[in-house]
Coordinates of C-alpha atoms in Angstrom, one line a residue:
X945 CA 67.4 266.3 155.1
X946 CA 67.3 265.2 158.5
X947 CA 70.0 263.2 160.7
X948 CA 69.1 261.7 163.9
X949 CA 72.2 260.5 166.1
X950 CA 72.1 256.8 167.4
X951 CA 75.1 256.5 169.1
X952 CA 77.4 256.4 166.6
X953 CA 74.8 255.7 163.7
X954 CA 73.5 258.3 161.5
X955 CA 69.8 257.2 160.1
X956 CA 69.1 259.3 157.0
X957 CA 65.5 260.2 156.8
X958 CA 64.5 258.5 153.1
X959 CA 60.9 260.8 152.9
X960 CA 63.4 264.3 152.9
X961 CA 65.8 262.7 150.1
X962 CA 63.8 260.9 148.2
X963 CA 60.1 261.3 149.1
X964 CA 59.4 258.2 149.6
X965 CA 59.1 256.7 152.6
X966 CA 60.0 252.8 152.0
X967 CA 61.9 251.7 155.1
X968 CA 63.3 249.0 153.6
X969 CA 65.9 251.7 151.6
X970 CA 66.6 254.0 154.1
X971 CA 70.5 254.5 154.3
X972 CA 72.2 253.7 157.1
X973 CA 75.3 253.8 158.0
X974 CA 78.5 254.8 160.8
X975 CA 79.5 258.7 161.3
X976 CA 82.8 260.2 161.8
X977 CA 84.2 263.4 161.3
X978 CA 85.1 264.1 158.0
X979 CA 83.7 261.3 156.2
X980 CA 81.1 261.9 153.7
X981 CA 77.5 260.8 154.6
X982 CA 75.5 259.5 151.2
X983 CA 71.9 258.9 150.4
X984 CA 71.7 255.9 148.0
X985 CA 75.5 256.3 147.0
X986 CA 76.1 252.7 145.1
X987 CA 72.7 252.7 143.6
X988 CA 73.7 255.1 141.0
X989 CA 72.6 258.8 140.3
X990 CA 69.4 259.1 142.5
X991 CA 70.3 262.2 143.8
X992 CA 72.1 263.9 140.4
X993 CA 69.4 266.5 140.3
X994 CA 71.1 268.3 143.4
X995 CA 74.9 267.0 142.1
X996 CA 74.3 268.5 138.9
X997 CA 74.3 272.3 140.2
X998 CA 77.2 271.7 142.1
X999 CA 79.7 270.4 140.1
X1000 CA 82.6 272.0 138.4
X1001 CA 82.1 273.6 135.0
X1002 CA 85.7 273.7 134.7
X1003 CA 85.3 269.6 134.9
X1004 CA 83.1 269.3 131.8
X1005 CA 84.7 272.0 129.9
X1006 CA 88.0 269.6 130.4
X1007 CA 86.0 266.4 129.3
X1008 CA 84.9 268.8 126.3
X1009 CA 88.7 269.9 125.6
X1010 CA 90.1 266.3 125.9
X1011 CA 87.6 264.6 123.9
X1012 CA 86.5 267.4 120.4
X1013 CA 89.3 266.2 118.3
X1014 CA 88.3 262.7 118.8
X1015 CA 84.8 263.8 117.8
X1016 CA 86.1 266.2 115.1
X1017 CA 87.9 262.9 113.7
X1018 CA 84.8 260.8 113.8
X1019 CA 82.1 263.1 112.1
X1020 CA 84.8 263.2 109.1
X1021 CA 85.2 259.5 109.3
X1022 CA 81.3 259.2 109.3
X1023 CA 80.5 261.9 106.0
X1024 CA 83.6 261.6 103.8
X1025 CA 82.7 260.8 100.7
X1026 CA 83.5 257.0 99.8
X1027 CA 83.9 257.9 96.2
X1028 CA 87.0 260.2 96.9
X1029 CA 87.7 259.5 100.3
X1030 CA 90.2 261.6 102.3
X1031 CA 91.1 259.6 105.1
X1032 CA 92.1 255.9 105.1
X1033 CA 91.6 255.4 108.8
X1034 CA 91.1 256.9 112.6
X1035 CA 95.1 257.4 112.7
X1036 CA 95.3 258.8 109.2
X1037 CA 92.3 261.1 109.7
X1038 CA 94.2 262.7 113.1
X1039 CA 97.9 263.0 110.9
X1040 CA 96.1 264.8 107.8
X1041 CA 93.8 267.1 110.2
X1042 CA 97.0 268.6 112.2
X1043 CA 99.0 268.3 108.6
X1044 CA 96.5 270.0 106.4
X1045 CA 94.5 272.2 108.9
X1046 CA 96.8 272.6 111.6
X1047 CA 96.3 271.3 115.6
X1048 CA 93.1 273.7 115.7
X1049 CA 91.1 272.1 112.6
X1050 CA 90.9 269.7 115.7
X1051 CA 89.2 271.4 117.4
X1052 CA 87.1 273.2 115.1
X1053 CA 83.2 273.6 116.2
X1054 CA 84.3 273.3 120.1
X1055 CA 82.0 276.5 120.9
X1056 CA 78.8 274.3 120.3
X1057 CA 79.7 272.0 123.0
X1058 CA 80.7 274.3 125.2
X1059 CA 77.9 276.4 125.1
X1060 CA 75.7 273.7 125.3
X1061 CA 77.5 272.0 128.2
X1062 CA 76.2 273.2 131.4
X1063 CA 72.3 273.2 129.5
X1064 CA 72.7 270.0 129.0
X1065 CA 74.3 268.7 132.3
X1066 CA 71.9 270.5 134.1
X1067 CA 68.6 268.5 132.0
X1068 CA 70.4 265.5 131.9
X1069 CA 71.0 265.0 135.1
X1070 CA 68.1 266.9 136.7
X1071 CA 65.3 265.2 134.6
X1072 CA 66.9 261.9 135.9
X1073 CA 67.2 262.3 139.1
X1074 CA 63.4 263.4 139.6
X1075 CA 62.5 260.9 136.7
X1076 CA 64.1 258.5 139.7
X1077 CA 61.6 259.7 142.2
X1078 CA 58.4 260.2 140.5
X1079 CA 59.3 256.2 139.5
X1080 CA 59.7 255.5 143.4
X1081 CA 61.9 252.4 143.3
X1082 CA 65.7 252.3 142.6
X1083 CA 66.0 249.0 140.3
X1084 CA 68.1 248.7 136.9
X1085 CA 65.0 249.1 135.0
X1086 CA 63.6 252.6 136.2
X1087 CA 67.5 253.6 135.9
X1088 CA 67.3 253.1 132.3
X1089 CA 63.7 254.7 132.1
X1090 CA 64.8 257.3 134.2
X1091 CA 67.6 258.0 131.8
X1092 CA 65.7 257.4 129.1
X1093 CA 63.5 260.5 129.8
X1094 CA 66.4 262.3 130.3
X1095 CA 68.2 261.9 126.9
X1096 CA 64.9 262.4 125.2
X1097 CA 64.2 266.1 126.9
X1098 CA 67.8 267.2 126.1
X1099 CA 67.4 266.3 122.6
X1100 CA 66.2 270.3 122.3
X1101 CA 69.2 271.5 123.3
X1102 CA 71.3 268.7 121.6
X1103 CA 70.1 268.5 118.4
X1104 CA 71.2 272.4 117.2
X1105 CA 73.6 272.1 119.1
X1106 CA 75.5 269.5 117.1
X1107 CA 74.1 270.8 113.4
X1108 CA 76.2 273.8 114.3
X1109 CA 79.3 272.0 115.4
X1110 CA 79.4 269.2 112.7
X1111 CA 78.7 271.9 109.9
X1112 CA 82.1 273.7 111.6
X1113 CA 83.8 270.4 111.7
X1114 CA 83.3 270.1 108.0
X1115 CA 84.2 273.5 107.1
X1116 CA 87.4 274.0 105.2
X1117 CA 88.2 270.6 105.6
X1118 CA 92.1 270.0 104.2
X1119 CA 92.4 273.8 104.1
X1120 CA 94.4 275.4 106.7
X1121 CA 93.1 278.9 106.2
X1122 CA 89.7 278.7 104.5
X1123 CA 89.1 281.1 101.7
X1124 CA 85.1 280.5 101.9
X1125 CA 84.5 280.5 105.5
X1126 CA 80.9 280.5 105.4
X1127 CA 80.3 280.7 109.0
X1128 CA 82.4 282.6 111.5
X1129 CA 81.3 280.5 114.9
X1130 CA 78.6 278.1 116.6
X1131 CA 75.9 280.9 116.8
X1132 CA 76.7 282.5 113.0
X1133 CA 75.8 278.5 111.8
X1134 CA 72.5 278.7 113.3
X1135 CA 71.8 282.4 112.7
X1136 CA 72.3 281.8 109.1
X1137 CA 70.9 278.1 108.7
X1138 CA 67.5 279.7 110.5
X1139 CA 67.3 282.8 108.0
X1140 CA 67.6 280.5 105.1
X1141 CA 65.3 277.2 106.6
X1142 CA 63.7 278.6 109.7
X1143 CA 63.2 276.4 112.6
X1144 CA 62.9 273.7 110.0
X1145 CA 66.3 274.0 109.3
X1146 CA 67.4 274.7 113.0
X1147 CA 66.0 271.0 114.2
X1148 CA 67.6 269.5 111.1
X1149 CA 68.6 265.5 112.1
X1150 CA 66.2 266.0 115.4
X1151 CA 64.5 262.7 114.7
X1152 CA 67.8 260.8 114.4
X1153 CA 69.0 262.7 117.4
X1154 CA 65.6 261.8 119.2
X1155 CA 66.7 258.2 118.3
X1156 CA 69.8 257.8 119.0
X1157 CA 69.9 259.8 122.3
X1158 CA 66.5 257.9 124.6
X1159 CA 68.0 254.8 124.0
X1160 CA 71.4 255.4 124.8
X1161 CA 71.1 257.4 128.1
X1162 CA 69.0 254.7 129.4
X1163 CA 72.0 252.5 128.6
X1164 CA 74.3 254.7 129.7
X1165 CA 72.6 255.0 133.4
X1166 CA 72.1 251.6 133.8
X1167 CA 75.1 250.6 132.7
X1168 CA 76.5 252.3 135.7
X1169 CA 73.8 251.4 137.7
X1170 CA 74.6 247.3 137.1
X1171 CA 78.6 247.7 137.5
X1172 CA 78.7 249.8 140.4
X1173 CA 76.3 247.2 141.9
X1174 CA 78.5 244.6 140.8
X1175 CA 81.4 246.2 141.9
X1176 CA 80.6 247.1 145.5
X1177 CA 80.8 251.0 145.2
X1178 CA 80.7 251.6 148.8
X1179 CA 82.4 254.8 150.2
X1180 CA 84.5 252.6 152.3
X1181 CA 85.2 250.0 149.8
X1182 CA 88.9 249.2 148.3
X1183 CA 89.9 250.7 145.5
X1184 CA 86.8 252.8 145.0
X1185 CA 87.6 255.7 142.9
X1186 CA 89.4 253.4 139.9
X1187 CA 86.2 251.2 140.5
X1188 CA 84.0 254.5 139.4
X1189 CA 86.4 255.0 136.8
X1190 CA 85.6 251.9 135.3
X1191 CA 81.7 251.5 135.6
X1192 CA 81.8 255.4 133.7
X1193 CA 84.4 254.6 131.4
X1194 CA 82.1 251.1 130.4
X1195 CA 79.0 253.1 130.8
X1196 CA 80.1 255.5 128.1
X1197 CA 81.4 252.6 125.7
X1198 CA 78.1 250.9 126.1
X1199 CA 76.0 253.4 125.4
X1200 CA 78.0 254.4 122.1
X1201 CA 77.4 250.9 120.7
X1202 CA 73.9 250.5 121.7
X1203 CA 72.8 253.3 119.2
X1204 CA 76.2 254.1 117.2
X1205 CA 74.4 253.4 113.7
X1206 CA 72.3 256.2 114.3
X1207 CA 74.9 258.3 114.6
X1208 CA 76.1 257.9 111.8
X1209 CA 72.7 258.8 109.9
X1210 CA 72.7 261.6 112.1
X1211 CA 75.9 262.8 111.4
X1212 CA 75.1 262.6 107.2
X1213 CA 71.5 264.3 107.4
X1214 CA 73.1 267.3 109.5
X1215 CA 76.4 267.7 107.3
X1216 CA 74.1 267.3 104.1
X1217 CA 74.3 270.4 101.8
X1218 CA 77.6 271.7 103.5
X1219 CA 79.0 272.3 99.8
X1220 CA 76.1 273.2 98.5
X1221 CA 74.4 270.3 97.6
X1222 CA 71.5 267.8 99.4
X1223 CA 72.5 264.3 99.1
X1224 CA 69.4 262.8 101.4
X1225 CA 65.5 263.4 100.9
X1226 CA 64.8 261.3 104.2
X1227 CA 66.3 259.5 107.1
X1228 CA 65.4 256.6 104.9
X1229 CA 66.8 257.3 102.0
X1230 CA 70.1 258.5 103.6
X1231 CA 70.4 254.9 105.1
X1232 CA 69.6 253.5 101.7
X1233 CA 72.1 255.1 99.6
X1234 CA 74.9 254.4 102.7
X1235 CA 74.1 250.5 102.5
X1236 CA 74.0 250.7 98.6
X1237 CA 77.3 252.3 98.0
X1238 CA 79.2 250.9 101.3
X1239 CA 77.7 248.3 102.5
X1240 CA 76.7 247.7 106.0
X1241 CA 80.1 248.3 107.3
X1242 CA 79.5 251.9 106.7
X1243 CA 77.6 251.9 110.3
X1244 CA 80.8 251.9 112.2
X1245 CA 82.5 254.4 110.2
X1246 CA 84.1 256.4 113.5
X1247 CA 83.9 253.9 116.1
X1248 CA 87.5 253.2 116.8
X1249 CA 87.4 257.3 117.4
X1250 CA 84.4 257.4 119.3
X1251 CA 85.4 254.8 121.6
X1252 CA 88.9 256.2 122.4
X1253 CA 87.0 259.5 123.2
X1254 CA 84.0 257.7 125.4
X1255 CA 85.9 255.9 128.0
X1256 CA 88.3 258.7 129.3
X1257 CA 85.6 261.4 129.3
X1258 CA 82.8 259.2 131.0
X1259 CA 85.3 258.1 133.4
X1260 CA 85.7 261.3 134.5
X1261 CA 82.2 262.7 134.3
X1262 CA 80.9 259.9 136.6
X1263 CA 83.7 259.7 138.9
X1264 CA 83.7 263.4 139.4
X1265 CA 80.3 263.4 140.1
X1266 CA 80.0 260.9 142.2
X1267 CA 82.7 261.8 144.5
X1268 CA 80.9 265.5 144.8
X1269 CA 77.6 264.1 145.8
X1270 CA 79.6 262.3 148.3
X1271 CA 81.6 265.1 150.0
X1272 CA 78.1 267.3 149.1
X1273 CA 76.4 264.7 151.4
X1274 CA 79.2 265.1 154.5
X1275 CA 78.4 269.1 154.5
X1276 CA 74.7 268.8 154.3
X1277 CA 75.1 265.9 157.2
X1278 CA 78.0 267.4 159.0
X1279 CA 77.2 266.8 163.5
X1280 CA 76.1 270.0 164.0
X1281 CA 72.8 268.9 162.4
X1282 CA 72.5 266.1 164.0
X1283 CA 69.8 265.7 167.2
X1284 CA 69.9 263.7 169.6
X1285 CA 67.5 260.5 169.2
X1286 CA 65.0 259.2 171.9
X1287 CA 65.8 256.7 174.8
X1288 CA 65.2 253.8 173.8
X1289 CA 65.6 254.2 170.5
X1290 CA 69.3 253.2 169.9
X1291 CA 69.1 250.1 171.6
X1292 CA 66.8 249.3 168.6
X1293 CA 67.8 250.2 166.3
X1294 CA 71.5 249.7 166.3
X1295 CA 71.9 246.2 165.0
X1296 CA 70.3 247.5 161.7
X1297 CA 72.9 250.4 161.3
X1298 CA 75.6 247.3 161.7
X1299 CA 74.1 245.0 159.1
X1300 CA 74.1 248.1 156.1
X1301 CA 76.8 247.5 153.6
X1302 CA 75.9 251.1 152.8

């Protein structure tokens, strides 16, 4: 990146950050010490392909840790069997899991997630970001392609991963210590699903995963995109951080309901034969069968769960990486790399720094 001085305004050089070299979106904006100096900051996630490395494992691994029993709650919610149900609602599920199962039937099948966590942080957010680049433009549209492309790539990582943590979830459900434990972790599920289904097996709910996961990270990106827009996420606007609290929290509600039927499918292909027997032949006739005996109401079986879950830990995940990128930016752009710009030039150029709301 390089940073030419004018006076007191810092001109970012677009072509090194973004390679593209539009002038019209070339960031401009005021230096001084210790403040953090941003390419594209409000416009969303341009730059979460460098973001991505830097930020704090610990901070997903928390989001993970907050939000599994909401999840655990939700994929029983979504496969319990309507014929002898177990759980009357969201509230009831979380009483009989701690009763029955103890606080950890919570959190059972959180070694999926968090194994899977910094693979899929690091695709999500790298395929976006240069997804952003190759597309040139920063508009609402290429931030939901861009994050489109993004959910669709991770789906390989994705898709095993939650066959192993919803077959956990489902294991010795209402039991506190499970007699048959059929699989001792996250990597025993797949090991044994592969040896008895191969790959097959492995990938099983991968279309529904595939389905459910382009759509919604497009939402999800542009849902941020639009609000923080909206909002005026400047670095020196009012109440900034609650105001990237709220455009993740939103983003992560938003993308849920775009695509939460899916989910649902997903959730019942991939815990399908846990006790031994297959229900579904196809995605279709798993969607059949849930309508006949159900109803259509069956599709937001979960949703109050999921939705408690989505806003807190998508808060957090955007906010935190937002305000990284930010104080990543003030390191990268600190004076010492700064040169001085030619005569003539600030005298130019100046009015334009003012007029940036950047």
């Amino acid at each position: 990146m390089e940073v030419c001085q004018l006076g007191q305004a810092l001109v970012l050089d677009y072509t090194q950050c973004f390679g593209s070299s539009e002038p019209d979106h070339a960031v401009m904006r005021t230096w001084t010490p210790h403040k953090p100096v941003l390419c594209n900051f409000h416009r969303g996630l341009y730059n979460y392909s460098h973001v991505s490395r830097e930020q704090p494992w610990n901070k997903g691994a928390a989001g993970v840790l907050v939000g599994h029993p909401f999840d655990t709650v939700k994929v029983r919610l979504q496969v319990q069997n309507v014929d002898k149900p177990l759980y009357r609602g969201t509230f009831h599920c979380f009483q009989s899991i701690v009763r029955q199962e103890s606080m950890l039937g919570l959190y059972k099948g959180i070694g999926s997630p968090m194994m899977g966590l910094t693979f899929i942080n690091a695709i999500v957010f790298g395929v976006q970001g240069n997804a952003m680049r190759l597309l040139g433009r920063d508009t609402p549209t290429n931030q939901f392609l861009a994050g489109s492309a993004a959910g669709a790539i991770q789906c390989v990582i994705c898709c095993p991963m939650e066959l192993a943590k919803t077959r956990l979830q489902m294991q010795g459900t209402g039991e506190k210590k499970s007699s048959r434990k059929l699989y001792k972790n996250s990597l025993d599920c797949l090991v044994r699903i592969y040896h008895r289904e191969g790959l097959r097996g492995v990938n099983r709910g991968m279309l529904t995963t595939f389905i459910r996961e382009t759509p919604a990270f497009g939402v999800y990106f542009l849902t941020y995109d639009v609000l923080t827009r909206a909002m005026g996420c400047d670095p020196d606007a009012p109440y900034m951080i609650p105001k990237l609290l709220f455009a993740g929290g939103m983003s992560g509600i938003a993308s849920w309901l775009s695509t939460y039927p899916v989910d649902v499918i997903k959730s019942r292909l991939q815990a399908d034969g846990v006790g031994g027997v297959n229900r579904y032949g196809s995605i279709a006739d798993c969607v059949r069968q849930s309508v006949e005996k159900e109803g259509y109401m069956v599709f937001t079986r979960g949703l109050t769960s999921t939705l408690l879950r989505a806003f807190p830990v998508n808060a957090a995940t955007f906010a935190t990486v937002t305000l990284v990128l930010m104080y990543a930016r003030d390191m990268e752009a600190g004076p010492k790399d700064c040169e001085p710009a030619p005569p003539g030039h600030h005298a130019q150029l100046q009015p334009q720094a003012q007029a940036s709301s950047f």
